[in-house]
GROMACS .gro file of C-alpha atoms in nm:
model
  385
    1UNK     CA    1   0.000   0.000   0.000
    2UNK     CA    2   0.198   0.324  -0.097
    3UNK     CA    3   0.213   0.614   0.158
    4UNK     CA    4   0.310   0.993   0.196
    5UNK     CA    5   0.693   1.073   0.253
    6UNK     CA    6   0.603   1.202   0.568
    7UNK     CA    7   0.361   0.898   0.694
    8UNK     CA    8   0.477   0.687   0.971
    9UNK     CA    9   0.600   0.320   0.807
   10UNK     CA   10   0.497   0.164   1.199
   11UNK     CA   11   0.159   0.385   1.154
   12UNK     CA   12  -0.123   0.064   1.352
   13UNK     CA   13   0.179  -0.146   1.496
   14UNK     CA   14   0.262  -0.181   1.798
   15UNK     CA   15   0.469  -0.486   2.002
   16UNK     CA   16   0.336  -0.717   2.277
   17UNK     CA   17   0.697  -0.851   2.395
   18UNK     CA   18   0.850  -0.958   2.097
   19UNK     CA   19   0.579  -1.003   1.862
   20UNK     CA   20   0.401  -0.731   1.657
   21UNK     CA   21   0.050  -0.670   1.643
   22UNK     CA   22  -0.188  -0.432   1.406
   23UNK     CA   23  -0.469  -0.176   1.557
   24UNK     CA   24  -0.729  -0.113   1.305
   25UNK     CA   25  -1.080   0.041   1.263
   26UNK     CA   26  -1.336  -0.192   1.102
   27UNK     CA   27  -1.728  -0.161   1.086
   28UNK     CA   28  -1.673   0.078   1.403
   29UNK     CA   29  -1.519  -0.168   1.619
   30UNK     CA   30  -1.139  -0.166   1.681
   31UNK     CA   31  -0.996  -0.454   1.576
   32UNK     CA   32  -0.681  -0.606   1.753
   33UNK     CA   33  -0.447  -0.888   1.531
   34UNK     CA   34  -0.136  -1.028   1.636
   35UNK     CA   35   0.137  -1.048   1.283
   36UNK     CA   36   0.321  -1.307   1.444
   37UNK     CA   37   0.628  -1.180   1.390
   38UNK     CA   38   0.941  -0.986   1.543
   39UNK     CA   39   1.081  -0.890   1.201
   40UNK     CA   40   0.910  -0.564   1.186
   41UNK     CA   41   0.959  -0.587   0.820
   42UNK     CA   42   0.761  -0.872   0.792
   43UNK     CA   43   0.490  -0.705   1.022
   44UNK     CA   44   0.488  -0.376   0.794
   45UNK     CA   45   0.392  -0.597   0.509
   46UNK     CA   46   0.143  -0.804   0.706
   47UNK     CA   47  -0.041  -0.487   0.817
   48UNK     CA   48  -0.060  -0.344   0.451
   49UNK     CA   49  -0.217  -0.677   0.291
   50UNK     CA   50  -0.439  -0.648   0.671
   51UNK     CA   51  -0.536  -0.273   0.602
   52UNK     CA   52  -0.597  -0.333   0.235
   53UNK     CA   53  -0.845  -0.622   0.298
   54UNK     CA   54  -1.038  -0.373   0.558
   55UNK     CA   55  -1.040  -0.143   0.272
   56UNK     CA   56  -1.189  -0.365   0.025
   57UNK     CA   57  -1.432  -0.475   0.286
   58UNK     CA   58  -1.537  -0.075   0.343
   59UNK     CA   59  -1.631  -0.074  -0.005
   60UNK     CA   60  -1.886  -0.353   0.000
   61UNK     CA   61  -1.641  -0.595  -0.182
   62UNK     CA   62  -1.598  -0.842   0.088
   63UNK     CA   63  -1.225  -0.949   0.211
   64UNK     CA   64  -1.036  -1.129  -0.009
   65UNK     CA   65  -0.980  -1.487   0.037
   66UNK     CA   66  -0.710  -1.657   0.250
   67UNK     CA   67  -0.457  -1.852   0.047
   68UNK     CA   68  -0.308  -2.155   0.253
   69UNK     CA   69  -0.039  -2.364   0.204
   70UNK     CA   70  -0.200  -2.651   0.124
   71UNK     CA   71  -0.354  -2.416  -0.202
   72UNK     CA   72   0.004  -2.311  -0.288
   73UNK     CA   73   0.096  -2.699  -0.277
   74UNK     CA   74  -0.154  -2.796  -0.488
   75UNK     CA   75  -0.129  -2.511  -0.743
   76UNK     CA   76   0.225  -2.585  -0.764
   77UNK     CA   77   0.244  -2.950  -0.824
   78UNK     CA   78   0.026  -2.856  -1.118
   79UNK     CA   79   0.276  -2.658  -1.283
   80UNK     CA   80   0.523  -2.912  -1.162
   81UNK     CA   81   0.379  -3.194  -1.351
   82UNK     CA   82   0.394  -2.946  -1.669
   83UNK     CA   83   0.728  -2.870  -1.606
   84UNK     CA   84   0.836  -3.298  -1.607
   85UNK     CA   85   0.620  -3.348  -1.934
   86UNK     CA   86   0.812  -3.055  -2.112
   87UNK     CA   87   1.130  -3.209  -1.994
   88UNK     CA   88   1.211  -2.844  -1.868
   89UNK     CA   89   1.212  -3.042  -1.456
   90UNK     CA   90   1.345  -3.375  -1.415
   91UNK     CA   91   1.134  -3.630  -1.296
   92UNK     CA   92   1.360  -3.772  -1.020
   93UNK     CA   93   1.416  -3.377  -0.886
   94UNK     CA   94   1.003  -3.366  -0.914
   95UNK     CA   95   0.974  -3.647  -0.630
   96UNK     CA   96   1.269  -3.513  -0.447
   97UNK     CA   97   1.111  -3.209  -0.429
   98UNK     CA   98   0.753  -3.339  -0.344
   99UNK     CA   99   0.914  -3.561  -0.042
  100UNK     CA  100   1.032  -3.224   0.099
  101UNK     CA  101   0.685  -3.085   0.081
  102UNK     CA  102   0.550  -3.373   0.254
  103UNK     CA  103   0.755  -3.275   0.573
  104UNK     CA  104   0.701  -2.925   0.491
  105UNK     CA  105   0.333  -2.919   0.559
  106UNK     CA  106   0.334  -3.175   0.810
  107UNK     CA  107   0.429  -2.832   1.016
  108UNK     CA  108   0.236  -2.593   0.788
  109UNK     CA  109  -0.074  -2.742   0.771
  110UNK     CA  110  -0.376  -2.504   0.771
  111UNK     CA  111  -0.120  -2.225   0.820
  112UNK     CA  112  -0.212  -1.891   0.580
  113UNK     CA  113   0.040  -1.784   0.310
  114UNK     CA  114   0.084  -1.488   0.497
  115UNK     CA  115   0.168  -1.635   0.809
  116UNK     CA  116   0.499  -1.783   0.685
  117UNK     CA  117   0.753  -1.557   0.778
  118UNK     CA  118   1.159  -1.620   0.827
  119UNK     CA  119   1.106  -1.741   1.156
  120UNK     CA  120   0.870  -2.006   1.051
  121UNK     CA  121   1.122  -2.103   0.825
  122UNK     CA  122   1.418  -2.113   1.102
  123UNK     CA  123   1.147  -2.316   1.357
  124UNK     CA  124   1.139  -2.588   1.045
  125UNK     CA  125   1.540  -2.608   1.026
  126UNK     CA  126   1.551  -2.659   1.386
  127UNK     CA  127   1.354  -2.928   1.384
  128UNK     CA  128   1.501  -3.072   1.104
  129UNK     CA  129   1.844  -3.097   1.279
  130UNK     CA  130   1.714  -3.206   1.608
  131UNK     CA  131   1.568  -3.522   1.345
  132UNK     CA  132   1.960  -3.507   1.292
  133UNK     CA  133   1.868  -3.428   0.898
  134UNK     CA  134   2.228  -3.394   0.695
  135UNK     CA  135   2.251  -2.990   0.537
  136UNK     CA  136   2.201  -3.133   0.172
  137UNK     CA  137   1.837  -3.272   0.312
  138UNK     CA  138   1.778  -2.960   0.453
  139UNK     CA  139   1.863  -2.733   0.153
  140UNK     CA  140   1.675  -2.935  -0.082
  141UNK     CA  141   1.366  -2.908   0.186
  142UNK     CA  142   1.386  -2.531   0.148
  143UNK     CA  143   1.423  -2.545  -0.238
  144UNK     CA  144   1.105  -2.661  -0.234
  145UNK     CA  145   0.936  -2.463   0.008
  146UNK     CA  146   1.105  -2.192  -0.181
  147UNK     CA  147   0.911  -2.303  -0.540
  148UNK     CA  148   0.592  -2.353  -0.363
  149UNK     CA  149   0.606  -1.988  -0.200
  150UNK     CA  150   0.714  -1.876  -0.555
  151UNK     CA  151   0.441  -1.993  -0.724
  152UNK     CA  152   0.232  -1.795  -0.457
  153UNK     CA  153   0.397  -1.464  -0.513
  154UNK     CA  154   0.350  -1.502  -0.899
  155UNK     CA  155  -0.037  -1.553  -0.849
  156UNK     CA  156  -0.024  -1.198  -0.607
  157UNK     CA  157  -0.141  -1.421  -0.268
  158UNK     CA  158   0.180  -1.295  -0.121
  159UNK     CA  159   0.442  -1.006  -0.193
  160UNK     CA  160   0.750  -1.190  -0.049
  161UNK     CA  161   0.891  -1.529  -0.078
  162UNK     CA  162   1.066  -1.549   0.302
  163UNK     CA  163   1.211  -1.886   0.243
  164UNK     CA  164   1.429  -1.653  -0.032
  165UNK     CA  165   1.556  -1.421   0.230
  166UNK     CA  166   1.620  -1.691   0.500
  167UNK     CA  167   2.045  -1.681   0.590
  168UNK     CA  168   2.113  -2.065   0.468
  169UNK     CA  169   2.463  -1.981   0.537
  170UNK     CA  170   2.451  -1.888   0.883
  171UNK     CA  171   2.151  -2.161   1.021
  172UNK     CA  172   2.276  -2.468   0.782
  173UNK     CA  173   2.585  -2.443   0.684
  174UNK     CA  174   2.694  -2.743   0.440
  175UNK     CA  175   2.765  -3.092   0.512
  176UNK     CA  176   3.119  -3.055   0.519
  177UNK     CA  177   3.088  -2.822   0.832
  178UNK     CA  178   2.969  -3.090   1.057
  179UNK     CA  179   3.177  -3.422   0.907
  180UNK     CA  180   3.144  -3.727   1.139
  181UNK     CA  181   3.268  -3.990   0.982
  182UNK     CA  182   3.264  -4.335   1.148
  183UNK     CA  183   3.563  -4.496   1.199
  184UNK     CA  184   3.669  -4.791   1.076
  185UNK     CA  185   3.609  -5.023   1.387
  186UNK     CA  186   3.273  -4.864   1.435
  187UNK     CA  187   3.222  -4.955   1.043
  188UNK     CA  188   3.294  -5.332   1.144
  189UNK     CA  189   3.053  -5.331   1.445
  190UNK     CA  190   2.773  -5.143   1.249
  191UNK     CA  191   2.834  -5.377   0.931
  192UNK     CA  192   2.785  -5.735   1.221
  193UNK     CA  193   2.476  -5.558   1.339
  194UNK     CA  194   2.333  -5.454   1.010
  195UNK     CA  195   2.400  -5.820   0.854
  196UNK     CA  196   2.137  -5.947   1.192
  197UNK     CA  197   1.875  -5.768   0.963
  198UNK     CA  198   1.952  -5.812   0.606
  199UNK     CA  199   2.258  -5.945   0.495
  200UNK     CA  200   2.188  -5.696   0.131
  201UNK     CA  201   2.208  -5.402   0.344
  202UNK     CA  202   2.564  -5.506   0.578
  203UNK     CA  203   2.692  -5.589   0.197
  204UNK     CA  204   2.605  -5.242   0.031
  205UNK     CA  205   2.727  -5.071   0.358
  206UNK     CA  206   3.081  -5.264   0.290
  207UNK     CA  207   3.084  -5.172  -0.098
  208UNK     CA  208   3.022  -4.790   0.008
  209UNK     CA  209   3.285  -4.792   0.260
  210UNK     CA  210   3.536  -4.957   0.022
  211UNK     CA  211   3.495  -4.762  -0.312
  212UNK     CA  212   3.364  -4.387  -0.167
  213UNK     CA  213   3.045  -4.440  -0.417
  214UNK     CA  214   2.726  -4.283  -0.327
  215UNK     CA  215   2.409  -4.433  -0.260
  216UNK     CA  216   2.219  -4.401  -0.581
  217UNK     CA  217   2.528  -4.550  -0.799
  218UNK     CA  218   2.594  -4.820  -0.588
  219UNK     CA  219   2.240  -4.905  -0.603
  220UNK     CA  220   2.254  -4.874  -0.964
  221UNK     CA  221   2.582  -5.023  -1.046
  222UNK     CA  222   2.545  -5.337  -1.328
  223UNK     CA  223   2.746  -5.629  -1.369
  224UNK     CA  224   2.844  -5.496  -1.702
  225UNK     CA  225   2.961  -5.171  -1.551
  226UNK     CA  226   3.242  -5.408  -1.391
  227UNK     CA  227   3.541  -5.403  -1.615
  228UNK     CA  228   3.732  -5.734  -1.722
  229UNK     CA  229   4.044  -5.666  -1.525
  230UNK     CA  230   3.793  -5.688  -1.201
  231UNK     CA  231   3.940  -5.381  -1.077
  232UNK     CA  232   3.754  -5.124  -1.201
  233UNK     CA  233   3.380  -4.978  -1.292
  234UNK     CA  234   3.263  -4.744  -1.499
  235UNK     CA  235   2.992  -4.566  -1.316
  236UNK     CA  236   2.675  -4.457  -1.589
  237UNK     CA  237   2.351  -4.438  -1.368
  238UNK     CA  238   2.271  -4.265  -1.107
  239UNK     CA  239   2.609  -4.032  -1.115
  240UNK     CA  240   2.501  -3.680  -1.038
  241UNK     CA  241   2.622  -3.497  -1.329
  242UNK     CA  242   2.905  -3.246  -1.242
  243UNK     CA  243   3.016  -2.873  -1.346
  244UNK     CA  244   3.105  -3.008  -1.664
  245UNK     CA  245   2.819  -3.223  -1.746
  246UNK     CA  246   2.988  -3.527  -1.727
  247UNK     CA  247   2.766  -3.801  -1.621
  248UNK     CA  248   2.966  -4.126  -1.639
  249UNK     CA  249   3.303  -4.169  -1.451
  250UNK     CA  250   3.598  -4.506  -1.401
  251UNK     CA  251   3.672  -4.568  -1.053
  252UNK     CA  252   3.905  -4.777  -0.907
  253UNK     CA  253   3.687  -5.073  -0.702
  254UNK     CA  254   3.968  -5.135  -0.430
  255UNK     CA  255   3.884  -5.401  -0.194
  256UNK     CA  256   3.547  -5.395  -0.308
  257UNK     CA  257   3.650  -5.611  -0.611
  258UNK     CA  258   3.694  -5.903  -0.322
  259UNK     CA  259   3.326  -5.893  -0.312
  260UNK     CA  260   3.234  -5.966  -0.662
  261UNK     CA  261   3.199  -6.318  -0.645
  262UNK     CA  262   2.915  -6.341  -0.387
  263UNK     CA  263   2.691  -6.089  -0.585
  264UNK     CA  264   2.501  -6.141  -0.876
  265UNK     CA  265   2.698  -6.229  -1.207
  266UNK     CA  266   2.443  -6.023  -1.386
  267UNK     CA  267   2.216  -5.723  -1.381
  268UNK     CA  268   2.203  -5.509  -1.056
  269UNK     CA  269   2.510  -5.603  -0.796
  270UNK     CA  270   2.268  -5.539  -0.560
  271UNK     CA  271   1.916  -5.630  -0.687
  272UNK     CA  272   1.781  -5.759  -0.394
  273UNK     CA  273   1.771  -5.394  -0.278
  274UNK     CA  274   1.518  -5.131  -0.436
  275UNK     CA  275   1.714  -4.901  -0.693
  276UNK     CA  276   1.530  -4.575  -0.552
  277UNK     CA  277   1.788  -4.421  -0.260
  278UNK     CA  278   1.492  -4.267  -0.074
  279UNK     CA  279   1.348  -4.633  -0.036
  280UNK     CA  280   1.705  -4.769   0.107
  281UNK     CA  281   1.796  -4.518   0.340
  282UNK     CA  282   1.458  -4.496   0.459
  283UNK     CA  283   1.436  -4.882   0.504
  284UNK     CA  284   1.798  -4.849   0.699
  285UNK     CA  285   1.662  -4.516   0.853
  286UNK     CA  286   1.365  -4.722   0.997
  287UNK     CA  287   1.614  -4.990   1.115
  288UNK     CA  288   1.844  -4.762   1.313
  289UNK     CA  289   1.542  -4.602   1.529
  290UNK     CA  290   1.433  -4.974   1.565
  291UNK     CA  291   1.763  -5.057   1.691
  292UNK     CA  292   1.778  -4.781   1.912
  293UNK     CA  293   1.442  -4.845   2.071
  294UNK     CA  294   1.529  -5.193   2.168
  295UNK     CA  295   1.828  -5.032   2.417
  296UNK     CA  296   1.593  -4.829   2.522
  297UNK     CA  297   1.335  -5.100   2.654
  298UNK     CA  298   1.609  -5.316   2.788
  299UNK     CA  299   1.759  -4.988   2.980
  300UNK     CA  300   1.430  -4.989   3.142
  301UNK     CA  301   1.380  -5.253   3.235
  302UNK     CA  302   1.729  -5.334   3.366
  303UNK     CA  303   1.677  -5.020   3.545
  304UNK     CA  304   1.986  -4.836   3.405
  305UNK     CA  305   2.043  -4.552   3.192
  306UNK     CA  306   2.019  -4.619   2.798
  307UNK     CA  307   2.336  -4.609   2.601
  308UNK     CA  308   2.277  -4.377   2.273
  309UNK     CA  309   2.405  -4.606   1.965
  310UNK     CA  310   2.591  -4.455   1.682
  311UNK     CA  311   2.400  -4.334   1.418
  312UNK     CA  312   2.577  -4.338   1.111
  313UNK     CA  313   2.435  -4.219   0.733
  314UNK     CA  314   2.474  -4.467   0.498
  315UNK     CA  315   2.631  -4.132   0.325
  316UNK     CA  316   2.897  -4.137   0.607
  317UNK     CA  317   3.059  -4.465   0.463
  318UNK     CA  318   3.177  -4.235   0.167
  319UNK     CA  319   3.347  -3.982   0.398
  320UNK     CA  320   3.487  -4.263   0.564
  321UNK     CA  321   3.658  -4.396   0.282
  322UNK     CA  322   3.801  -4.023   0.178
  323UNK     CA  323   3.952  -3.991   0.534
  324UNK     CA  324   4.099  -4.330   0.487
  325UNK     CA  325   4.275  -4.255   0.177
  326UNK     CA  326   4.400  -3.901   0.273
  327UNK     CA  327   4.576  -4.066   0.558
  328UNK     CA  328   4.670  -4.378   0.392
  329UNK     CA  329   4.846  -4.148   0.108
  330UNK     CA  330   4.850  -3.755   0.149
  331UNK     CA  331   4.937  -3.689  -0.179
  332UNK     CA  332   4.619  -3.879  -0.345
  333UNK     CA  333   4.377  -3.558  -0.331
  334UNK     CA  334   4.368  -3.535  -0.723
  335UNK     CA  335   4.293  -3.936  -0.744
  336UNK     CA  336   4.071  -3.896  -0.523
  337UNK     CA  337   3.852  -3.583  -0.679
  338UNK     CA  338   3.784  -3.835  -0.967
  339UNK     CA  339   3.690  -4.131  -0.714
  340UNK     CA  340   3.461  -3.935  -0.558
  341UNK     CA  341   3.325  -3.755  -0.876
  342UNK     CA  342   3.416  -3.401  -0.731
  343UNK     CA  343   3.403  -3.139  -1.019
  344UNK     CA  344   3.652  -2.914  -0.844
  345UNK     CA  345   3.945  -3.075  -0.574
  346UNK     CA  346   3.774  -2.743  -0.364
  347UNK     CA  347   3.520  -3.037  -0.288
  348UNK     CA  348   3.763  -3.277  -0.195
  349UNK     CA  349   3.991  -3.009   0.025
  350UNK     CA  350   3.713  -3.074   0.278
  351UNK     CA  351   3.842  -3.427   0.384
  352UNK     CA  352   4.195  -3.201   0.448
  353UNK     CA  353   4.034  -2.987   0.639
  354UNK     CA  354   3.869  -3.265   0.891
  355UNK     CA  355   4.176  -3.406   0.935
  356UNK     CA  356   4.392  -3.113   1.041
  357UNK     CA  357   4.053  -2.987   1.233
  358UNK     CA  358   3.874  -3.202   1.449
  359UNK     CA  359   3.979  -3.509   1.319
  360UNK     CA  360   4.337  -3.444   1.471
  361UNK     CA  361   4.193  -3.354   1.788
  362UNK     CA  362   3.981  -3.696   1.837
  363UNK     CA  363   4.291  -3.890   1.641
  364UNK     CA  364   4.098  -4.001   1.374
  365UNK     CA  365   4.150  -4.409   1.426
  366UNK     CA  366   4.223  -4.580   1.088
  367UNK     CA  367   4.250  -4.985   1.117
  368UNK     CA  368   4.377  -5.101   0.738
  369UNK     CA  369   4.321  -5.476   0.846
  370UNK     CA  370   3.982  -5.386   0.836
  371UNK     CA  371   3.877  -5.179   0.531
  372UNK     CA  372   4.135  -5.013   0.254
  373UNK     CA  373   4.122  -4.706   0.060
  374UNK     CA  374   4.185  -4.568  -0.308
  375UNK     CA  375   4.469  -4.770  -0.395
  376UNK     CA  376   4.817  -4.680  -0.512
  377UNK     CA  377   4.878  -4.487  -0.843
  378UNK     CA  378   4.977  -4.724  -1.083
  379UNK     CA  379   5.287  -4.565  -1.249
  380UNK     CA  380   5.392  -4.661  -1.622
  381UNK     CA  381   5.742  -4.727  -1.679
  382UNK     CA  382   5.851  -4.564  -2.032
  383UNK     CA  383   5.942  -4.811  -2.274
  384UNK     CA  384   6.330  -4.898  -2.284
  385UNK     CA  385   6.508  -4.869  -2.583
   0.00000   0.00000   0.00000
């Protein structure tokens, strides 16, 4: 609502503690309406749409209606679905994003458009890391609270996106900032606990530990992705494509290759497990709470305090294996870039960074009778003669 040079920008606000509220005049009555917000920013715009609506009202037009988040969701998934026809979205971002939404409004439901402010936003990411949610999880959670809202601003139900403005920086970070990667005697125990459950899962969490893959390629790795020499793979699905575009990549399989003859001889290596990465870590996800709540019955009724089991990320195999190498060989940082399918050895610097950090302070443990790392450079003699 544009004002005068001279008109007050708090003009009906005022603050109860913390929180702003409006005072407003409507059919004679003075009306009282908490913003619920301390960003007085937030709580200038909330009056205006507030004071606007009482306008329209004066005039005999009625208030206009209340957008919610569940009619941003749905108005947005429409366009989504155009978006994955026209090839212009990828499918598999599509259900990434629409598993974010489903946690989304599990805490918006009902909520009005205009209710979402920056601190709703920072309540959500607090939650999310109390559920011990890795950064990555939580940044693609607010991409697509950030494409709903956006689809909401473009149909004028709100004049802000505030997922947009919200300091990622400062209240996520990135992965790399909070590295925990298990070490390789916890690896064994979690591997003989795992393999209780499903032997398929303690295998795939031994292949991740001993080539640095991710999830969604080990899931999707084929027998004829295996090279003849044994000792190598050629990654084509599920590789997240790079700065470059490059979407395939040769790895060396390490120890891993010792596995080979106990997993199929064709198709998937592991297609006893669903190819879909959600499905697996949810599955193991599922597991670890299980695993967890078990102590936590026999605590009580032992009548002793419950010890808190490790809770690794299947993701956290794939640190483990770059810590490994970096201390196995120091000088591998390049080798390993391309293991790991880095596009820049920035990535990869990380790993450096853990070790002189906080992984020298807790003496990162590394056991090589256990698991190995990237292996050795294979160096080419020149031909004699």
């Amino acid at each position: 609502m544009p004002r005068t040079q001279n008109e007050d920008p708090d003009r009906n606000l005022y603050r109860r503690g913390e929180t702003w509220w409006c005072r407003y005049v409507l059919g004679g009555a003075e009306q009282r309406v908490s913003l619920r917000t301390s960003d007085v920013k937030a709580a200038r715009r909330a009056r205006d749409r507030l004071l606007k609506d009482a306008a329209t009202h004066r005039d005999g037009r009625g208030p206009a209606p209340v957008r919610t988040w569940e009619d941003a969701v749905e108005g947005y998934l429409a366009v989504q679905e155009t978006l994955v026809r026209s090839n212009t979205l990828a499918a598999k971002t599509a259900r990434r994003y629409e598993t974010s939404l489903v946690q989304i409004s599990e805490a918006l439901e009902g909520t009005p458009l205009g209710d979402i402010t920056t601190a709703t936003v920072l309540d959500f990411v607090m939650a999310r890391r109390e559920d011990e949610c890795a950064s990555s999880t939580i940044h693609n959670d607010l991409t697509a609270w950030s494409r709903v809202l956006g689809y909401a601003v473009a149909n004028n139900w709100i004049d802000v996106n505030p997922v947009r403005s919200f300091e990622r920086k400062i209240f996520i970070g990135r992965d790399a900032d909070m590295l925990d990667p298990p070490e390789d005697a916890a690896v064994q125990t979690l591997i003989e606990e795992v393999a209780t459950w499903s032997t398929d899962m303690a295998d795939l969490v031994r292949w991740l530990r001993e080539t640095g893959m991710r999830l969604g390629e080990a899931l999707a790795i084929d027998r004829q992705d295996i090279h003849p020499d044994k000792r190598h793979a050629t990654l084509r699905r599920g590789v997240k494509r790079n700065a470059h575009g490059l979407k395939t990549r040769t790895i060396d399989l390490g120890r891993a290759a010792d596995m080979l003859d106990r997993l199929p001889g064709k198709g998937r290596l592991f297609a006893n497990l669903s190819a879909d990465s959600a499905v697996v870590s949810t599955r193991y996800g599922q597991w670890c709470r299980q695993r967890q709540g078990r102590e936590d019955r026999e605590a009580y009724a032992e009548g002793r305090p419950p010890v808190q089991l490790a809770r690794y990320r299947l993701h956290d195999q794939r640190h483990a294996f770059a810590i490994a190498s970096l201390i196995d060989d120091p000088t591998c940082i390049y080798r390993l870039m391309e293991q790991l399918g880095h596009s820049s050895v920035k990535t990869t610097e990380i790993y450096t960074r853990f070790l002189r950090g906080e992984g020298a302070q807790r003496r990162y443990g590394r056991d090589r009778t256990r698991f190995g790392s990237l292996p050795p450079a294979v160096i080419i003699s020149p031909p004699t003669g």
